[in-house]
């Protein structure tokens, strides 16, 4: 009898996946964000700083005050109706679809040294799109109407970025020659940085309902099953 442990883990994983499947899509959204979108966003942000050291070399640039793309300021509260929570989450995330794709498109044409960053931005864009689609599906499934986005144009984003950089330079907080490329690169960084904040706000909108599996349980269960399945157990 050497299989019970593995069997146990297998059953647990099966139970876990059925729990995840039968749980409302709200929690699927949360898992999607925590397991896919947030990690790839974090990696893309780190890689931005590797490829463009001028950002990491100055805290005013790195910990930016330029909240770019956060045009929707409503936040979710506990007592909000499901319809409103889903709407707020959807608007917040879908507003970033176009800006994030802008960032990807810029890097895509920068040559082979930017391949890693390009791949990370593409993955982040993909996961953002998937998360927004999941939310959209959930909204329609509940018979609600899908709210419209309100994103800023590329010209507007560039304009705000240039103003922010100019203010830093004028106040001698950074030494920088503000070229068009510097503006676009920093715009892209600010988009990633702001999206990270927006994701935190979205968690309050899509947090799992009581019957849904929570993230800690999910993570612990995955770790446990990975360990029990590891070859060292044999
Ligand atoms: C992010 O980077 C870590 C460490 O380099 C890596 O293990 C992980 O797979 C990456 N995740 C994504 C989503 O790119
Ligand atoms: C995400 O969606 C936008 C808008 O529909 C699209 O242009 C873009 O190609 C998508 N991103 C990826 C990685 O597929
Ligand atoms: C966002 O902006 C892009 C480019 O300006 C545009 O193609 C897209 O339709 C806009 N999306 C929304 C929801 O307004």
XYZ file of C-alpha atoms and ligand atoms in Angstrom:
276
model
C 0.000 0.000 0.000
C 2.173 2.825 -1.162
C -0.401 4.785 -3.068
C -2.754 6.229 -0.428
C -0.759 9.393 0.005
C -0.650 10.132 -3.709
C -4.262 9.073 -4.022
C -5.142 11.458 -1.215
C -3.368 14.278 -2.938
C -5.057 13.410 -6.213
C -8.505 13.374 -4.612
C -7.767 16.635 -2.904
C -6.725 18.207 -6.160
C -9.866 16.914 -7.862
C -12.023 18.296 -5.042
C -10.143 21.522 -5.281
C -10.688 21.895 -8.987
C -14.367 21.091 -8.708
C -14.638 23.628 -5.894
C -12.900 26.191 -8.071
C -15.163 25.342 -10.988
C -18.443 25.408 -9.097
C -17.496 28.596 -7.258
C -18.784 31.828 -8.772
C -16.630 33.273 -11.532
C -15.923 36.178 -9.212
C -13.413 34.009 -7.434
C -12.087 32.706 -10.733
C -11.369 36.328 -11.550
C -9.501 36.709 -8.305
C -7.457 33.567 -8.903
C -6.705 34.682 -12.448
C -5.405 37.984 -11.137
C -3.397 36.484 -8.280
C -1.895 33.587 -10.188
C -1.415 35.043 -13.662
C -1.899 38.769 -14.053
C -0.191 40.047 -10.898
C 2.972 37.872 -11.236
C 3.468 38.692 -14.900
C 2.861 42.390 -14.203
C 5.457 42.280 -11.411
C 7.971 40.622 -13.737
C 7.328 43.098 -16.522
C 7.822 45.986 -14.093
C 11.123 44.534 -12.862
C 12.289 43.958 -16.424
C 11.382 47.550 -17.357
C 13.794 48.709 -14.653
C 16.514 46.366 -15.941
C 16.172 47.539 -19.528
C 15.835 51.215 -18.557
C 18.203 51.848 -15.616
C 17.365 55.572 -15.599
C 14.047 54.665 -13.961
C 15.533 52.591 -11.154
C 18.306 55.130 -10.537
C 15.919 57.795 -9.230
C 13.244 57.174 -6.577
C 11.055 59.986 -7.911
C 10.940 58.128 -11.193
C 10.757 54.634 -9.732
C 8.069 55.259 -7.093
C 6.113 57.421 -9.456
C 3.319 59.775 -8.407
C 2.063 59.728 -11.964
C -1.047 57.587 -11.772
C -1.507 56.972 -15.449
C -4.683 55.443 -16.785
C -6.540 55.469 -13.486
C -9.432 57.468 -14.901
C -12.072 55.603 -12.934
C -11.839 56.472 -9.244
C -14.843 54.666 -7.768
C -13.860 51.969 -5.276
C -15.721 48.873 -4.114
C -17.177 48.681 -0.627
C -18.353 45.596 1.225
C -22.042 46.433 0.989
C -22.050 47.226 -2.683
C -24.341 45.195 -4.919
C -22.787 42.468 -7.050
C -23.746 44.364 -10.197
C -21.825 47.447 -9.095
C -18.823 45.496 -7.872
C -18.501 43.693 -11.179
C -18.976 46.932 -13.100
C -16.306 48.778 -11.142
C -13.854 45.885 -11.534
C -14.563 45.620 -15.237
C -14.201 49.336 -15.957
C -11.011 49.603 -13.930
C -9.342 46.699 -15.699
C -10.656 47.267 -19.208
C -9.377 50.856 -19.115
C -5.872 49.367 -19.097
C -6.277 47.065 -22.077
C -5.363 49.721 -24.590
C -2.562 51.416 -22.549
C -0.924 48.060 -21.818
C -1.098 47.105 -25.454
C 0.551 50.461 -26.248
C 3.441 49.487 -23.979
C 3.764 46.111 -25.693
C 3.625 47.674 -29.165
C 6.400 50.104 -28.284
C 8.751 47.362 -27.056
C 7.942 44.983 -29.873
C 9.830 47.155 -32.377
C 12.868 47.846 -30.175
C 14.987 44.886 -31.305
C 16.239 41.611 -29.834
C 17.680 43.031 -26.568
C 14.099 43.828 -25.602
C 12.725 40.341 -26.287
C 12.285 39.373 -22.630
C 10.453 42.596 -21.835
C 8.323 42.255 -24.972
C 7.309 38.711 -24.013
C 6.451 39.762 -20.460
C 4.352 42.676 -21.679
C 2.565 40.441 -24.134
C 1.804 37.908 -21.393
C 0.562 40.672 -19.102
C -1.634 42.046 -21.872
C -2.963 38.571 -22.535
C -3.801 37.942 -18.850
C -5.397 41.357 -18.489
C -7.560 40.641 -21.521
C -8.517 37.230 -20.125
C -9.411 38.699 -16.750
C -11.555 41.384 -18.369
C -13.269 38.744 -20.541
C -14.018 36.627 -17.488
C -15.577 39.619 -15.772
C -17.541 40.485 -18.874
C -18.851 36.925 -19.007
C -19.860 37.105 -15.353
C -21.663 40.415 -15.897
C -23.622 39.051 -18.864
C -24.364 35.757 -17.092
C -26.039 37.729 -14.296
C -28.113 39.676 -16.791
C -26.351 42.983 -16.143
C -25.187 45.272 -18.930
C -21.497 45.665 -19.680
C -20.323 49.179 -18.775
C -18.341 51.233 -21.281
C -14.702 52.115 -20.689
C -13.232 55.596 -20.648
C -9.581 55.210 -21.513
C -7.223 58.051 -22.401
C -5.702 58.361 -25.860
C -2.004 57.773 -26.479
C -1.531 61.514 -27.083
C -3.129 62.330 -23.719
C -1.034 59.741 -21.878
C 2.127 61.104 -23.504
C 1.086 64.648 -22.631
C 0.620 63.877 -18.904
C 3.871 61.955 -18.832
C 5.810 64.811 -20.418
C 4.316 67.288 -17.948
C 5.249 65.081 -14.994
C 8.833 64.616 -16.216
C 9.163 68.321 -16.951
C 7.987 69.162 -13.416
C 10.591 66.807 -11.939
C 13.324 68.360 -14.081
C 12.202 71.923 -13.299
C 12.281 71.149 -9.586
C 15.732 69.542 -9.970
C 14.429 66.220 -8.698
C 15.862 64.451 -11.701
C 18.373 65.195 -14.447
C 16.951 64.007 -17.726
C 16.744 65.004 -21.368
C 13.054 64.596 -22.180
C 12.977 63.082 -25.658
C 9.910 61.485 -27.263
C 11.330 58.049 -26.461
C 11.955 58.940 -22.831
C 8.334 60.078 -22.629
C 7.004 56.847 -24.140
C 9.227 54.591 -22.054
C 8.287 56.365 -18.863
C 4.625 56.397 -19.874
C 4.803 52.617 -20.221
C 6.437 52.261 -16.818
C 3.789 54.480 -15.181
C 1.047 52.387 -16.811
C 2.489 49.205 -15.268
C 3.000 50.882 -11.911
C -0.539 52.251 -11.842
C -2.066 48.968 -12.974
C -0.446 47.368 -9.944
C -2.378 49.782 -7.698
C -5.564 49.252 -9.667
C -5.297 45.483 -9.247
C -5.238 45.944 -5.474
C -8.446 47.975 -5.712
C -10.016 45.338 -7.918
C -9.417 42.616 -5.306
C -12.043 44.251 -3.082
C -14.528 44.009 -5.954
C -13.935 40.393 -6.904
C -13.124 38.868 -3.554
C -14.466 35.336 -3.249
C -17.875 34.788 -1.701
C -18.111 32.528 1.348
C -18.593 29.261 -0.508
C -15.704 29.914 -2.848
C -12.243 28.641 -2.104
C -9.899 31.299 -0.800
C -6.450 31.924 -2.133
C -4.512 30.735 0.945
C -6.344 27.408 0.943
C -5.732 27.142 -2.768
C -2.023 27.880 -2.414
C -1.545 25.565 0.586
C -3.380 22.783 -1.186
C -1.274 23.154 -4.312
C 1.920 23.133 -2.252
C 0.805 20.074 -0.272
C -0.103 18.131 -3.369
C 3.151 19.078 -5.077
C 5.113 17.866 -2.063
C 3.234 14.577 -1.691
C 3.653 13.925 -5.380
C 7.367 14.626 -5.388
C 9.660 11.690 -6.258
C 11.566 11.967 -2.929
C 8.536 10.389 -1.254
C 9.152 7.053 -3.003
C 8.401 35.797 -13.113
O 9.767 35.676 -12.768
C 10.052 34.578 -11.936
C 11.515 34.673 -11.542
O 12.331 35.036 -12.629
C 9.728 33.293 -12.675
O 9.985 32.188 -11.857
C 8.255 33.307 -13.054
O 7.946 32.175 -13.843
C 7.923 34.552 -13.837
N 6.468 34.600 -13.984
C 5.896 35.075 -15.083
C 4.407 35.056 -15.069
O 6.513 35.523 -16.011
C -5.755 42.520 -25.757
O -6.909 43.161 -26.283
C -6.619 44.243 -27.158
C -7.939 44.928 -27.497
O -8.886 44.020 -27.916
C -5.923 43.697 -28.394
O -5.617 44.746 -29.287
C -4.639 43.002 -27.952
O -4.028 42.389 -29.072
C -4.910 41.949 -26.890
N -3.655 41.454 -26.326
C -3.186 40.231 -26.579
C -1.875 39.878 -25.992
O -3.783 39.422 -27.255
C -9.441 53.121 -25.817
O -8.546 53.811 -26.656
C -8.174 53.110 -27.806
C -7.106 53.899 -28.544
O -7.272 55.274 -28.349
C -9.409 52.824 -28.657
O -9.058 52.064 -29.790
C -10.416 52.040 -27.833
O -11.587 51.829 -28.547
C -10.735 52.777 -26.546
N -11.565 51.941 -25.696
C -12.625 52.426 -25.025
C -13.332 51.451 -24.195
O -12.956 53.603 -25.075
